[in-house]
Amino acid sequence: MTGDASSPPTGNIQTRPLENGNIEVKLSDGSKEIAVLTCTPQQLNEFVIGVLNAAHGAFVLAEKTPDENLGKINLPGIVPITQWNIGRTNVQGQNAIALQIGDVVVGLAVQNYRMRGLGRVLTASSWKVQSPSSLTSLLLSLLKDFLIDFRGWGGVFYARLNTSLRRFATSFWSKVSGKSLRMFRFISLGPDATLPTYAAANKCIYCGDKVYSNKPGIRQYPLGDEHIIAEGLGGKLELAKASCQSCEEVTGATVEGDVLGQTLKALRAHLKIRGKRTRPVPKTLPLTVQVNGRDTVQDIPTADYPVIFVMPICDAPPIFGNLEATLPPITGMTMVQLNYDEKKLRKQYGVTAFSTARWDTVMLSSMIAKIGHAFAIAEIGEAAFKPLLIGLILEQDRDSIRLIGGEPNLKPASKALH
């Protein structure tokens, strides 16, 4: 646009949408047409941003305000923006800016790659703005914001300190009173190890019943002996007269039966672990495989059966923390491979892929809970602790899985089986 040196330019810009989606831009100086441009909406947007940036730079260099250089801009009905928010839209790569102008909310869609440019323009436009507030009020406002943040930091510090002190007090009192939480001993159950003996419980350690069964034709006494670790895993530790028939069926047939008969079946066969029934090791085991691109179940000889399974790594349960938490403390997974010959499976059996043994986290957690509960009663007695695992043991309560955990970095006491 043109004009003489004594007066500001009088040019204007006119735009008109075209049928093909482009935009026609006319530049004129009064009645004289200077140029006609055709561009896409995106090109026009970039042109406008560039013009605004250049104009702002000119204002800063000249140390003038836009009003001094361009004269009055008449925009009737302007209402100050009272609030604004930025969020994401349903369109990938696009943000939304919501402006509250009085009682009206206006939404703008901005591409992600344009957000940085928008931020630069806003920053450049605001850095020299004079505040109507005094320096004292600005400093007080800044101090107020700092105190609010400081109070938040203090709250976090106090909560952590309080939890730490409560944990220390509980641990210290447990040791002083003789009920230390760390009085459990390591017991290596090797072939030649001497097993500890425990006094009979004389009642069900799970439900409290003092008779084995009230059903006709089934004995009332004595209660069943409870293996702390399942016999199917080679468990030898035993607590006499400690389980009624009903709980025995749940812990034995339902929980241990599922884990031993599904998840750990191949592992037991590979390690030749037997229970009280001296059944021979099965000659074959079923395996879900893919042969010639087709999924099927094939019986594989036990000697060639791939023993690969994934075990969860659990953090310490939240005994000292939030007992209302619902998430299990699983922090990772580890894969154990004991017997796997890929070439032999492919060449001899035509197996190109196979599925490892399934994991039922609820059943596995229930079995670990049963071991922990029974061992605690055997070692320190039921009066020394508050049982928290009964719901998980008897009813497979999913919310109680959070109480199953350990020390991921704690090494086993020995290389014994248990």
Coordinates of C-alpha atoms in Angstrom, one line a residue:
M1 CA 0.0 0.0 0.0
T2 CA 1.2 3.5 -0.7
G3 CA 0.9 7.0 0.7
D4 CA 2.8 10.2 1.0
A5 CA 5.2 10.9 3.9
S6 CA 2.8 13.3 5.6
S7 CA -0.2 11.0 6.0
P8 CA -0.7 7.4 7.1
P9 CA -1.6 4.9 4.3
T10 CA -5.3 4.6 3.5
G11 CA -5.1 1.2 1.9
N12 CA -7.4 -1.7 2.7
I13 CA -7.7 -5.5 2.2
Q14 CA -10.7 -7.3 0.8
T15 CA -11.2 -11.1 0.8
R16 CA -13.6 -13.3 -1.2
P17 CA -14.0 -17.1 -0.9
L18 CA -13.8 -18.9 -4.3
E19 CA -15.7 -22.0 -5.4
N20 CA -12.6 -24.2 -5.3
G21 CA -12.0 -23.5 -1.6
N22 CA -9.3 -20.9 -2.1
I23 CA -9.5 -17.3 -1.1
E24 CA -9.1 -14.2 -3.2
V25 CA -7.3 -11.2 -1.5
K26 CA -7.4 -7.7 -3.0
L27 CA -4.9 -5.1 -1.9
S28 CA -6.0 -1.5 -2.8
D29 CA -4.9 2.1 -2.0
G30 CA -8.2 4.1 -2.0
S31 CA -9.7 3.6 -5.4
K32 CA -6.5 2.2 -7.0
E33 CA -6.2 -1.6 -7.0
I34 CA -2.6 -2.7 -6.2
A35 CA -2.7 -6.5 -6.4
V36 CA -5.0 -9.5 -6.4
L37 CA -3.8 -12.7 -4.7
T38 CA -5.2 -16.2 -4.7
C39 CA -4.2 -18.5 -1.8
T40 CA -5.4 -21.4 0.3
P41 CA -6.8 -20.8 3.8
Q42 CA -3.6 -22.2 5.3
Q43 CA -1.4 -19.9 3.2
L44 CA -3.6 -16.9 4.2
N45 CA -3.3 -17.9 7.9
E46 CA 0.5 -18.0 7.6
F47 CA 0.5 -14.7 5.8
V48 CA -1.6 -13.1 8.5
I49 CA 0.6 -14.4 11.3
G50 CA 3.7 -13.1 9.4
V51 CA 2.1 -9.7 9.0
L52 CA 1.2 -9.6 12.7
N53 CA 4.7 -10.6 13.8
A54 CA 6.2 -8.0 11.4
A55 CA 3.8 -5.3 12.6
H56 CA 4.5 -6.0 16.2
G57 CA 8.3 -5.9 15.6
A58 CA 7.9 -2.5 14.0
F59 CA 6.0 -1.2 17.0
V60 CA 8.6 -2.4 19.4
L61 CA 11.5 -1.0 17.4
A62 CA 9.7 2.4 17.0
E63 CA 8.7 2.2 20.7
K64 CA 5.2 3.1 19.6
T65 CA 1.8 1.5 20.3
P66 CA -0.4 0.1 17.5
D67 CA -2.9 2.9 18.1
E68 CA -0.3 5.6 17.5
N69 CA 0.8 4.0 14.1
L70 CA -2.6 2.9 12.7
G71 CA -5.0 5.2 14.3
K72 CA -8.2 4.1 16.1
I73 CA -9.5 0.6 15.4
N74 CA -13.2 0.6 15.8
L75 CA -14.3 -2.8 17.2
P76 CA -17.7 -2.2 18.9
G77 CA -19.1 -4.6 21.5
I78 CA -15.7 -5.8 22.9
V79 CA -16.1 -7.7 26.2
P80 CA -12.9 -8.6 28.2
I81 CA -11.9 -12.3 28.3
T82 CA -12.6 -13.5 31.8
Q83 CA -11.3 -17.1 31.5
W84 CA -9.5 -19.3 29.0
N85 CA -8.6 -23.0 28.8
I86 CA -6.7 -25.3 26.4
G87 CA -7.5 -28.9 25.8
R88 CA -7.5 -31.6 23.1
T89 CA -10.2 -32.2 20.5
N90 CA -11.4 -35.5 19.0
V91 CA -9.2 -34.7 15.9
Q92 CA -5.7 -36.1 16.2
G93 CA -3.0 -33.4 16.2
Q94 CA -5.5 -30.6 17.1
N95 CA -6.0 -28.5 20.2
A96 CA -8.9 -26.5 21.4
I97 CA -8.8 -23.0 23.0
A98 CA -11.9 -22.0 24.8
L99 CA -12.4 -18.3 25.6
Q100 CA -15.0 -17.1 28.1
I101 CA -16.1 -13.6 27.0
G102 CA -18.7 -12.4 29.5
D103 CA -21.3 -15.1 29.5
V104 CA -20.3 -16.4 26.1
V105 CA -17.8 -19.2 25.4
V106 CA -16.0 -19.2 22.1
G107 CA -14.0 -22.2 20.9
L108 CA -11.1 -22.1 18.5
A109 CA -9.4 -25.1 16.9
V110 CA -5.6 -24.9 16.5
Q111 CA -3.2 -27.4 15.0
N112 CA -0.5 -28.7 17.4
Y113 CA 2.3 -27.4 15.2
R114 CA 0.8 -23.9 15.4
M115 CA 0.6 -23.8 19.1
R116 CA 4.2 -22.8 19.6
G117 CA 3.9 -19.9 17.1
L118 CA 0.7 -18.8 18.8
G119 CA 2.6 -18.8 22.1
R120 CA 5.4 -16.8 20.7
V121 CA 3.0 -14.2 19.3
L122 CA 1.2 -13.9 22.7
T123 CA 4.4 -13.7 24.6
A124 CA 5.8 -11.0 22.3
S125 CA 2.5 -9.1 22.6
S126 CA 2.4 -9.1 26.4
W127 CA 5.9 -8.6 27.6
K128 CA 5.8 -4.8 27.5
V129 CA 2.2 -4.4 28.8
Q130 CA 1.9 -2.0 31.8
S131 CA -0.2 -3.3 34.7
P132 CA -2.6 -0.9 36.3
S133 CA -1.7 -2.4 39.7
S134 CA 1.0 -0.9 41.9
L135 CA 4.4 -2.5 42.4
T136 CA 3.5 -3.2 46.0
S137 CA 0.3 -5.1 45.0
L138 CA 2.2 -7.1 42.4
L139 CA 4.8 -8.1 44.9
L140 CA 2.1 -9.1 47.4
S141 CA 0.3 -11.1 44.7
L142 CA 3.6 -12.9 43.9
L143 CA 4.2 -13.6 47.6
K144 CA 0.7 -15.0 48.0
D145 CA 1.2 -17.4 45.1
F146 CA 4.5 -18.5 46.6
L147 CA 2.9 -19.1 50.0
I148 CA 0.1 -21.2 48.4
D149 CA 2.7 -23.4 46.7
F150 CA 4.8 -23.6 49.9
R151 CA 1.7 -24.8 51.8
G152 CA 1.3 -27.5 49.2
W153 CA 4.9 -28.6 49.5
G154 CA 4.5 -28.6 53.2
G155 CA 1.5 -30.8 53.1
V156 CA 3.3 -33.4 51.0
F157 CA 6.3 -33.3 53.3
Y158 CA 4.1 -33.7 56.4
A159 CA 2.2 -36.6 54.9
R160 CA 5.5 -38.4 54.0
L161 CA 7.1 -37.7 57.4
N162 CA 3.9 -38.8 59.2
T163 CA 3.8 -42.1 57.3
S164 CA 7.5 -42.7 57.9
L165 CA 7.2 -42.0 61.7
R166 CA 4.2 -44.3 62.0
R167 CA 6.1 -47.1 60.2
F168 CA 9.1 -46.6 62.5
A169 CA 6.9 -46.6 65.6
T170 CA 5.0 -49.7 64.6
S171 CA 8.2 -51.6 63.8
F172 CA 9.9 -50.4 67.0
W173 CA 7.0 -51.4 69.2
S174 CA 6.7 -54.7 67.5
K175 CA 10.3 -55.5 68.4
V176 CA 10.0 -54.2 72.0
S177 CA 6.8 -56.2 72.6
G178 CA 8.2 -59.4 71.2
K179 CA 5.9 -59.4 68.3
S180 CA 8.4 -58.3 65.6
L181 CA 7.1 -58.2 62.1
R182 CA 10.5 -59.7 61.1
M183 CA 10.6 -62.7 63.4
F184 CA 9.9 -65.1 60.6
R185 CA 12.8 -67.4 60.1
F186 CA 14.2 -68.8 56.9
I187 CA 13.6 -72.5 56.5
S188 CA 15.4 -74.4 53.7
L189 CA 13.4 -77.5 52.8
G190 CA 16.0 -79.5 51.1
P191 CA 15.9 -83.3 50.9
D192 CA 18.1 -83.7 54.0
A193 CA 16.6 -80.8 56.0
T194 CA 15.1 -81.3 59.4
L195 CA 11.5 -80.1 59.3
P196 CA 10.1 -78.0 62.1
T197 CA 7.1 -79.4 63.9
Y198 CA 4.1 -77.2 64.9
A199 CA 1.4 -77.7 67.6
A200 CA -2.0 -78.7 66.3
A201 CA -4.4 -75.8 65.6
N202 CA -7.5 -77.8 66.7
K203 CA -9.7 -75.5 64.6
C204 CA -9.9 -74.4 61.0
I205 CA -7.4 -71.7 60.5
Y206 CA -9.6 -70.1 57.8
C207 CA -13.2 -70.1 59.1
G208 CA -12.7 -71.0 62.7
D209 CA -14.9 -74.2 62.7
K210 CA -13.8 -76.8 65.3
V211 CA -15.3 -79.8 63.5
Y212 CA -14.2 -81.3 60.2
S213 CA -17.8 -81.7 58.8
N214 CA -21.4 -81.8 59.9
K215 CA -22.5 -83.6 56.8
P216 CA -24.1 -87.1 57.3
G217 CA -21.7 -90.0 56.7
I218 CA -18.6 -87.7 57.1
R219 CA -16.5 -87.6 60.2
Q220 CA -16.6 -84.7 62.6
Y221 CA -13.1 -85.3 64.1
P222 CA -10.3 -84.8 63.6
L223 CA -9.9 -81.8 61.4
G224 CA -7.8 -82.2 58.3
D225 CA -4.0 -81.6 58.4
E226 CA -3.0 -78.5 56.4
H227 CA 0.0 -78.5 54.1
I228 CA 1.4 -75.0 54.2
I229 CA 2.9 -75.4 50.7
A230 CA 0.9 -77.7 48.5
E231 CA 2.0 -81.4 48.3
G232 CA 1.8 -81.0 44.6
L233 CA 4.7 -78.6 44.8
G234 CA 6.7 -81.0 47.1
G235 CA 5.5 -79.2 50.3
K236 CA 6.5 -80.9 53.5
L237 CA 5.6 -78.3 56.2
E238 CA 2.4 -79.4 57.9
L239 CA 0.0 -77.9 60.4
A240 CA -2.1 -80.6 62.2
K241 CA -5.8 -80.4 62.7
A242 CA -6.1 -77.1 60.9
S243 CA -8.8 -77.3 58.2
C244 CA -12.4 -78.2 57.9
Q245 CA -13.7 -80.1 54.9
S246 CA -15.3 -77.0 53.2
C247 CA -12.2 -74.9 53.4
E248 CA -10.1 -77.9 52.4
E249 CA -12.0 -78.2 49.2
V250 CA -11.6 -74.5 48.4
T251 CA -7.9 -74.3 49.2
G252 CA -7.0 -77.7 47.7
A253 CA -9.3 -78.6 44.9
T254 CA -10.3 -75.1 43.7
V255 CA -7.2 -72.9 44.2
E256 CA -4.2 -75.3 44.3
G257 CA -5.9 -77.6 41.8
D258 CA -6.2 -74.8 39.2
V259 CA -2.6 -73.6 39.7
L260 CA -1.0 -77.0 39.8
G261 CA -3.1 -78.6 37.1
Q262 CA -2.8 -75.7 34.7
T263 CA -0.1 -73.1 35.2
L264 CA 2.6 -75.2 36.9
K265 CA 1.8 -78.6 35.4
A266 CA 4.6 -78.7 32.9
L267 CA 7.0 -77.3 35.5
R268 CA 6.1 -80.0 38.0
A269 CA 6.6 -82.7 35.3
H270 CA 10.0 -81.2 34.3
L271 CA 11.3 -81.0 37.9
K272 CA 9.7 -84.4 38.7
I273 CA 7.8 -83.0 41.7
R274 CA 5.3 -85.5 43.1
G275 CA 2.7 -85.2 45.8
K276 CA 1.6 -87.9 48.2
R277 CA 0.2 -89.9 45.3
T278 CA 3.2 -91.5 43.5
R279 CA 1.7 -91.1 40.1
P280 CA 4.1 -91.6 37.2
V281 CA 5.2 -88.5 35.3
P282 CA 2.9 -88.2 32.2
K283 CA 4.6 -89.3 29.0
T284 CA 2.9 -86.4 27.0
L285 CA 1.4 -83.0 27.8
P286 CA -1.1 -81.1 25.7
L287 CA 0.2 -77.9 24.1
T288 CA -1.7 -75.2 22.1
V289 CA 0.4 -74.9 18.9
Q290 CA 0.4 -73.5 15.4
V291 CA 1.2 -76.0 12.6
N292 CA 1.1 -75.0 9.0
G293 CA -0.6 -71.8 9.9
R294 CA -3.5 -73.6 11.8
D295 CA -4.1 -73.4 15.5
T296 CA -4.5 -76.8 17.2
V297 CA -3.8 -78.7 20.4
Q298 CA -1.0 -81.3 20.1
D299 CA 0.4 -83.8 22.6
I300 CA 4.1 -83.3 23.0
P301 CA 6.4 -85.7 24.8
T302 CA 7.2 -84.4 28.3
A303 CA 11.0 -84.5 27.5
D304 CA 10.5 -82.1 24.6
Y305 CA 7.7 -80.0 26.1
P306 CA 8.7 -76.3 26.3
V307 CA 8.7 -75.2 29.9
I308 CA 8.4 -71.4 29.6
F309 CA 6.2 -69.3 31.8
V310 CA 5.9 -65.7 32.9
M311 CA 5.9 -64.7 36.6
P312 CA 4.7 -61.3 37.9
I313 CA 7.2 -59.2 40.0
C314 CA 5.3 -57.7 42.9
D315 CA 6.3 -54.9 45.1
A316 CA 5.7 -54.8 48.9
P317 CA 2.0 -54.9 49.8
P318 CA 0.6 -51.6 51.3
I319 CA 0.5 -52.8 54.9
F320 CA 1.8 -49.5 56.1
G321 CA 0.1 -47.4 53.4
N322 CA -3.3 -47.2 52.0
L323 CA -5.2 -50.4 52.7
E324 CA -8.1 -49.2 50.5
A325 CA -5.9 -49.2 47.4
T326 CA -7.4 -51.5 44.7
L327 CA -4.5 -52.0 42.3
P328 CA -2.2 -55.0 42.8
P329 CA 1.5 -54.1 43.5
I330 CA 2.8 -55.7 40.2
T331 CA 5.8 -53.8 39.1
G332 CA 7.0 -56.0 36.2
M333 CA 7.2 -59.5 34.8
T334 CA 10.0 -62.0 34.5
M335 CA 10.2 -65.0 32.1
V336 CA 11.5 -68.3 33.2
Q337 CA 12.8 -70.7 30.5
L338 CA 13.7 -74.3 31.7
N339 CA 13.2 -76.4 28.6
Y340 CA 12.9 -75.0 25.1
D341 CA 14.3 -76.4 21.8
E342 CA 12.9 -74.3 19.0
K343 CA 14.6 -76.2 16.2
K344 CA 13.4 -79.6 17.5
L345 CA 9.8 -78.3 17.9
R346 CA 9.8 -77.0 14.4
K347 CA 11.6 -79.9 12.7
Q348 CA 10.1 -82.9 14.6
Y349 CA 6.6 -81.7 15.4
G350 CA 6.1 -78.9 12.7
V351 CA 5.4 -76.3 15.5
T352 CA 6.0 -72.8 14.3
A353 CA 4.4 -71.1 17.3
F354 CA 2.9 -72.1 20.6
S355 CA 1.1 -70.7 23.6
T356 CA 2.6 -70.8 27.1
A357 CA 0.7 -72.0 30.1
R358 CA -2.1 -69.6 31.1
W359 CA -1.9 -67.6 34.2
D360 CA -4.8 -66.9 36.5
T361 CA -3.6 -64.0 38.7
V362 CA -6.5 -64.4 41.1
M363 CA -5.9 -68.1 41.7
L364 CA -2.1 -67.6 42.0
S365 CA -2.6 -64.8 44.5
S366 CA -5.1 -67.0 46.5
M367 CA -2.5 -69.8 46.7
I368 CA 0.2 -67.4 47.8
A369 CA -2.2 -65.9 50.4
K370 CA -3.0 -69.4 51.7
I371 CA 0.7 -70.2 52.1
G372 CA 1.4 -66.9 53.9
H373 CA -1.6 -67.2 56.2
A374 CA -0.9 -70.8 57.2
F375 CA 2.8 -70.1 57.7
A376 CA 2.1 -67.1 59.9
I377 CA -0.2 -69.1 62.2
A378 CA 2.3 -71.9 62.4
E379 CA 5.2 -69.6 63.2
I380 CA 3.7 -66.9 65.5
G381 CA 0.1 -68.0 66.2
E382 CA -3.2 -66.5 65.3
A383 CA -3.2 -64.0 68.2
A384 CA -0.1 -62.2 67.0
F385 CA -1.6 -60.7 63.9
K386 CA -4.8 -59.6 62.2
P387 CA -5.7 -61.8 59.3
L388 CA -6.4 -59.8 56.1
L389 CA -6.3 -62.6 53.5
I390 CA -9.3 -64.8 54.3
G391 CA -11.5 -63.2 51.6
L392 CA -8.9 -63.8 49.0
I393 CA -8.2 -67.4 50.1
L394 CA -11.8 -68.6 50.4
E395 CA -13.7 -66.3 48.0
Q396 CA -10.9 -65.2 45.5
D397 CA -11.8 -61.6 46.4
R398 CA -10.1 -59.6 43.6
D399 CA -9.8 -56.4 45.7
S400 CA -7.5 -58.2 48.1
I401 CA -4.9 -59.0 45.4
R402 CA -3.2 -55.7 46.4
L403 CA -2.1 -57.4 49.7
I404 CA 0.0 -60.0 47.8
G405 CA 3.6 -58.8 47.3
G406 CA 7.2 -59.2 48.3
E407 CA 10.6 -57.7 48.1
P408 CA 11.7 -57.8 44.4
N409 CA 15.4 -57.3 45.3
L410 CA 15.4 -59.9 48.1
K411 CA 17.5 -62.9 47.2
P412 CA 16.3 -66.4 48.3
A413 CA 17.8 -67.7 51.5
S414 CA 19.1 -70.8 49.6
K415 CA 18.8 -72.8 46.4
A416 CA 16.4 -75.2 48.0
L417 CA 13.1 -75.9 46.3
H418 CA 11.2 -73.8 48.9

